[in-house]
Coordinates of C-alpha atoms in Angstrom, one line a residue:
M1 CA -24.4 -34.1 45.1
A2 CA -26.4 -35.3 42.2
I3 CA -28.3 -32.0 42.0
F4 CA -25.0 -30.1 42.1
R5 CA -23.6 -32.3 39.2
F6 CA -26.7 -31.8 37.2
G7 CA -26.6 -28.0 37.7
L8 CA -22.9 -27.9 36.7
A9 CA -23.5 -29.9 33.5
L10 CA -26.4 -27.6 32.6
L11 CA -24.2 -24.6 33.1
L12 CA -21.5 -26.0 30.9
I13 CA -24.0 -26.8 28.1
T14 CA -25.4 -23.3 28.3
L15 CA -21.9 -21.8 28.1
I16 CA -21.0 -24.0 25.1
N17 CA -24.2 -23.2 23.2
T18 CA -24.3 -19.5 24.0
P19 CA -22.5 -17.5 21.3
A20 CA -19.9 -15.0 22.3
L21 CA -21.2 -11.5 22.9
A22 CA -20.3 -9.2 20.0
K23 CA -18.4 -6.2 21.1
N24 CA -18.8 -2.6 20.1
L25 CA -16.3 -1.2 17.6
S26 CA -14.6 2.2 18.1
L27 CA -13.0 4.3 15.4
R28 CA -9.5 3.7 16.8
E29 CA -10.1 -0.1 16.6
A30 CA -11.3 0.2 13.0
L31 CA -8.3 2.2 12.0
T32 CA -5.9 -0.2 13.8
Q33 CA -7.5 -3.1 11.9
T34 CA -7.1 -1.3 8.6
L35 CA -3.4 -0.5 9.3
N36 CA -2.6 -4.1 10.2
Q37 CA -4.7 -6.0 7.6
N38 CA -5.5 -3.8 4.6
P39 CA -4.3 -5.7 1.5
T40 CA -3.0 -2.6 -0.2
L41 CA -0.9 -1.5 2.7
L42 CA 0.4 -5.0 3.2
Q43 CA 2.1 -4.8 -0.2
F44 CA 4.4 -1.9 0.7
P45 CA 6.8 -3.8 3.0
Y46 CA 7.6 -6.2 0.2
Q47 CA 8.1 -3.3 -2.2
L48 CA 10.5 -1.8 0.2
R49 CA 12.5 -5.0 0.3
V50 CA 12.6 -5.0 -3.5
A51 CA 13.9 -1.4 -3.4
E52 CA 16.6 -2.4 -0.8
A53 CA 17.7 -5.2 -3.1
T54 CA 17.8 -2.9 -6.0
R55 CA 19.9 -0.5 -4.1
M56 CA 22.3 -3.3 -3.1
Q57 CA 22.6 -4.3 -6.8
A58 CA 23.2 -0.7 -7.9
A59 CA 26.2 -0.4 -5.5
L60 CA 28.0 -3.4 -7.1
R61 CA 31.1 -2.7 -9.2
P62 CA 32.0 -4.7 -12.3
N63 CA 33.9 -7.8 -11.6
P64 CA 37.4 -8.3 -13.1
S65 CA 37.9 -10.8 -15.9
L66 CA 40.6 -13.3 -16.7
D67 CA 41.7 -13.4 -20.4
I68 CA 43.9 -16.0 -22.1
E69 CA 45.1 -15.7 -25.6
F70 CA 47.0 -18.1 -27.9
E71 CA 49.0 -16.9 -30.9
N72 CA 50.8 -18.8 -33.6
L73 CA 48.9 -21.9 -32.8
L74 CA 48.9 -24.9 -35.2
G75 CA 50.1 -22.8 -38.2
S76 CA 52.1 -23.9 -41.2
G77 CA 55.7 -23.7 -42.3
S78 CA 57.9 -22.2 -39.6
Q79 CA 54.8 -21.7 -37.5
E80 CA 53.8 -25.4 -37.6
G81 CA 53.0 -27.1 -34.3
L82 CA 53.5 -25.4 -31.0
S83 CA 57.1 -24.4 -31.4
H84 CA 56.3 -20.7 -31.9
L85 CA 53.2 -20.6 -29.6
E86 CA 52.8 -17.3 -27.7
T87 CA 50.5 -17.5 -24.7
T88 CA 49.1 -14.4 -22.9
L89 CA 47.4 -14.6 -19.5
A90 CA 46.0 -11.3 -18.3
F91 CA 43.6 -9.8 -15.8
S92 CA 41.4 -6.9 -16.9
Q93 CA 39.0 -4.6 -15.1
V94 CA 36.4 -2.2 -16.3
I95 CA 36.7 1.3 -14.8
E96 CA 33.4 3.1 -14.8
L97 CA 33.6 6.8 -15.8
G98 CA 31.1 9.6 -15.6
G99 CA 29.9 8.8 -12.1
K100 CA 27.9 5.7 -13.1
L101 CA 28.1 4.1 -9.6
D102 CA 26.9 7.2 -7.8
S103 CA 24.1 7.8 -10.3
R104 CA 22.9 4.2 -10.0
I105 CA 22.8 4.5 -6.2
A106 CA 21.0 7.9 -6.5
V107 CA 18.3 6.3 -8.7
A108 CA 17.8 3.4 -6.3
D109 CA 17.5 5.8 -3.3
A110 CA 15.0 8.0 -5.2
E111 CA 12.9 4.9 -6.0
R112 CA 12.9 3.9 -2.3
E113 CA 11.9 7.4 -1.3
L114 CA 9.1 7.4 -3.8
I115 CA 7.8 4.0 -2.5
E116 CA 7.8 5.5 1.0
A117 CA 5.9 8.6 -0.2
E118 CA 3.4 6.4 -2.0
F119 CA 2.9 4.3 1.2
N120 CA 2.2 7.4 3.3
Y121 CA -0.2 8.8 0.7
A122 CA -2.0 5.4 0.4
K123 CA -2.1 5.1 4.2
I124 CA -3.8 8.4 4.6
E125 CA -6.2 7.8 1.7
I126 CA -7.2 4.3 3.1
L127 CA -7.6 5.6 6.7
A128 CA -9.7 8.5 5.5
E129 CA -11.9 6.0 3.6
T130 CA -12.2 3.8 6.7
T131 CA -13.2 6.9 8.7
T132 CA -15.8 7.8 6.1
R133 CA -17.4 4.3 6.1
F134 CA -17.3 4.2 9.9
Y135 CA -19.2 7.5 10.3
R136 CA -21.6 6.4 7.5
L137 CA -22.4 3.3 9.6
L138 CA -22.7 5.4 12.7
L139 CA -25.1 7.8 11.0
L140 CA -27.3 4.9 9.9
Q141 CA -27.4 3.6 13.5
E142 CA -28.5 7.0 14.7
L143 CA -31.2 7.2 12.1
E144 CA -32.4 3.7 13.0
K145 CA -32.6 4.6 16.7
H146 CA -34.6 7.7 16.0
Q147 CA -36.8 5.9 13.6
Q148 CA -37.5 3.3 16.2
I149 CA -38.4 6.0 18.8
Y150 CA -40.7 7.6 16.3
L151 CA -42.4 4.2 15.5
S152 CA -42.9 3.6 19.2
R153 CA -44.6 7.0 19.6
L154 CA -46.8 6.3 16.5
Q155 CA -47.9 3.0 18.0
D156 CA -48.8 4.8 21.3
T157 CA -50.8 7.4 19.2
Y158 CA -52.5 4.6 17.4
Q159 CA -53.6 3.0 20.7
L160 CA -55.1 6.4 21.8
A161 CA -56.8 6.9 18.5
Q162 CA -58.4 3.4 18.7
Q163 CA -59.6 4.1 22.2
R164 CA -61.1 7.4 21.1
F165 CA -62.8 5.8 18.1
N166 CA -64.2 3.0 20.3
L167 CA -65.6 5.6 22.7
G168 CA -67.1 7.6 19.8
G169 CA -64.9 10.6 20.4
A170 CA -62.9 10.4 17.1
P171 CA -63.6 9.4 13.5
R172 CA -62.2 6.2 12.0
G173 CA -60.0 8.2 9.6
E174 CA -57.8 9.5 12.4
S175 CA -56.7 6.0 13.4
M176 CA -56.3 5.0 9.7
R177 CA -53.9 7.9 9.1
V178 CA -51.8 6.8 12.1
E179 CA -51.9 3.2 10.9
L180 CA -50.6 4.4 7.4
A181 CA -47.8 6.4 9.1
I182 CA -46.8 3.2 11.1
A183 CA -46.7 1.2 7.9
T184 CA -44.6 3.8 6.2
N185 CA -42.2 4.0 9.1
Q186 CA -41.8 0.2 9.3
A187 CA -40.8 0.3 5.6
K188 CA -38.2 2.9 6.3
L189 CA -36.9 0.8 9.2
E190 CA -36.6 -2.2 6.9
E191 CA -34.7 -0.1 4.3
L192 CA -32.4 1.3 7.0
G193 CA -31.7 -2.3 8.1
N194 CA -30.6 -3.2 4.6
Q195 CA -28.4 -0.1 4.4
L196 CA -26.9 -1.0 7.8
V197 CA -25.9 -4.5 6.5
Q198 CA -24.3 -3.0 3.4
A199 CA -22.5 -0.3 5.4
R200 CA -21.1 -2.9 7.9
Y201 CA -19.8 -5.0 4.9
E202 CA -18.2 -2.0 3.3
L203 CA -16.5 -1.1 6.6
T204 CA -15.1 -4.6 7.3
S205 CA -13.9 -4.8 3.7
M206 CA -11.3 -2.2 4.5
W207 CA -9.3 -4.8 6.4
A208 CA -10.5 -7.8 4.3
E209 CA -11.6 -9.8 7.3
S210 CA -14.9 -10.2 9.0
T211 CA -15.0 -8.7 12.5
E212 CA -17.8 -9.5 14.8
F213 CA -19.2 -6.4 16.4
N214 CA -22.6 -5.2 17.5
R215 CA -22.4 -1.5 17.0
V216 CA -19.9 1.2 16.2
L217 CA -19.2 3.7 19.0
G218 CA -18.9 7.5 18.4
N219 CA -20.7 10.8 18.1
F220 CA -20.9 13.7 15.8
A221 CA -19.1 16.8 17.0
S222 CA -21.4 19.9 17.3
D223 CA -18.5 22.3 16.9
I224 CA -15.9 22.2 14.1
A225 CA -12.6 24.0 14.6
I226 CA -11.7 25.9 11.4
P227 CA -7.8 26.1 11.0
T228 CA -6.1 29.3 10.3
R229 CA -4.8 30.2 6.9
A230 CA -1.2 29.8 8.1
K231 CA -1.9 26.3 9.3
L232 CA -3.6 25.4 6.1
E233 CA -0.6 26.6 4.0
S234 CA 1.8 24.7 6.3
A235 CA -0.4 21.5 5.9
V236 CA -0.4 21.8 2.1
M237 CA 3.4 21.9 2.0
R238 CA 3.5 18.6 4.1
A239 CA 0.6 17.0 2.2
P240 CA 1.5 13.4 1.2
E241 CA 0.3 13.8 -2.3
L242 CA 2.5 16.9 -2.9
L243 CA 5.5 15.1 -1.3
K244 CA 4.9 12.1 -3.6
L245 CA 5.0 14.5 -6.6
F246 CA 8.3 16.0 -5.3
D247 CA 9.8 12.4 -4.9
S248 CA 8.6 11.5 -8.5
E249 CA 10.4 14.6 -9.8
R250 CA 13.6 13.7 -7.9
L251 CA 13.4 10.1 -9.3
L252 CA 13.1 11.4 -12.9
T253 CA 16.0 13.8 -12.3
A254 CA 18.2 11.0 -10.9
K255 CA 17.3 8.8 -13.9
L256 CA 18.3 11.6 -16.2
E257 CA 21.7 11.9 -14.5
A258 CA 22.1 8.1 -14.7
L259 CA 21.4 8.2 -18.4
K260 CA 24.0 10.9 -18.9
A261 CA 26.5 8.9 -17.0
A262 CA 25.7 5.8 -19.0
A263 CA 26.5 7.7 -22.2
V264 CA 30.1 8.2 -21.0
A265 CA 32.4 5.3 -22.3
D266 CA 34.1 3.1 -19.8
V267 CA 37.8 2.2 -19.9
R268 CA 39.0 -1.4 -19.7
I269 CA 42.6 -1.8 -18.3
G270 CA 44.4 -5.1 -18.3
A271 CA 47.8 -6.5 -17.2
G272 CA 49.3 -9.9 -17.6
V273 CA 52.2 -12.1 -18.7
R274 CA 53.1 -13.5 -22.1
H275 CA 55.1 -16.6 -22.8
N276 CA 57.0 -17.2 -26.1
A277 CA 57.5 -20.9 -26.7
A278 CA 60.2 -20.4 -29.3
N279 CA 62.8 -19.1 -26.9
D280 CA 61.0 -19.8 -23.6
D281 CA 60.9 -16.1 -22.7
F282 CA 58.3 -14.3 -20.5
G283 CA 57.2 -10.7 -20.7
F284 CA 54.7 -8.4 -19.1
V285 CA 51.7 -7.1 -21.0
L286 CA 49.7 -4.0 -20.4
N287 CA 46.6 -3.0 -22.4
A288 CA 43.8 -0.4 -22.3
S289 CA 40.7 -0.1 -24.5
I290 CA 37.9 2.5 -24.7
P291 CA 35.0 2.4 -27.1
F292 CA 35.0 4.9 -30.0
Q293 CA 31.6 6.6 -29.7
L294 CA 30.6 8.5 -32.8
S295 CA 27.3 9.5 -31.2
N296 CA 25.6 9.5 -27.8
P297 CA 24.2 6.0 -27.3
Q298 CA 21.7 7.2 -24.7
R299 CA 20.2 10.1 -26.7
G300 CA 16.8 8.4 -27.2
N301 CA 16.5 7.5 -23.5
I302 CA 17.5 10.9 -22.4
A303 CA 14.8 12.5 -24.7
Q304 CA 12.2 10.1 -23.3
N305 CA 13.2 11.0 -19.7
R306 CA 13.0 14.7 -20.4
A307 CA 9.5 14.3 -21.9
E308 CA 8.4 12.4 -18.8

C-alpha cells in the first residue's frame, strides 16, 4: 500500500510539473482566431451600433412646442395693471418640407451600408494577411527541416572523410571542406531559427493574443487552378473594394439630396386660444410662419459635397 501511495504521489507531481503539450496550428484555426479576436475587426460591431442609433435619430420628427404670450401687460394709462391683459396659449408644430425626413433616413442607411462594406473589405484584407503570414511560417519550417537533413548528411560525410584521412586514403583538405560546410549550415540554421521566432510573433499578432502551438500544418499545392476570364470578371464586380466604392458614392449622393432638402424652408403652424381680460372673452387663434429665404442657405455645403 505504501508503494502504491508513493507511486501515485510521484505520478501527480510529474503531471503537475509537466507543461501541456503544444498543439499544431492549422490554417483554419488561425483564420478563426483572427476573425474572433483581431482588434480591427472587433471595432465594427460597435460602429454598426452607432449607425443604428444614427438611423433611429434620423427617423425622429420635430416635437411640438407650447407657446404662451402676454399682451397689454403692466402698461400705463388705460392699459395700466392687468385689466386689459390679453393672454394667448397656443400649440405649434414644424412641418418639414422637401422630403427632409426621407433624406435623413437615406443618409443613415447609406452610412450603415458603407460600414458593412468596409467591414467586408477589412475582413478579407486581414484574413489574406493572416494567410500570407501562415504560409511564410510554413515555408520557414520546411526550409529548417531540409536544412537539418542536409546538416545530418554533412555530418555523415565528415565522419567518412575523417575515417579516410585516418587510413591515409584522403587528404586533410577534404575533411576541412566538409567541416566548413557544416559550420556554414549551422549558421544558416541559427538564422532560420530567428526568422521562425519572428514569423511566429507576426502570425499571432493578427489576433493580438499569444497562442501556444508547436508547428503550423499545411502544404504547398503543386498545381494552381487558373480561373477563366468570365470568372475573373464576375469576381471583379463582386470585389469588396469595388463594392465599398459604390457604397461611398451612394452615401455622397444621399448627402447631396439631404442638403437639397435642408435648403427648403419649413412651415410652422400653430393653433390656440386667446383670453381678453377687459371683457372676459375667449377666441381661437391660428398662425403660420415660413422663413423668407433670399438665397440658398446650403449652397456652400452642396458645392463641397459635389466636389467630394
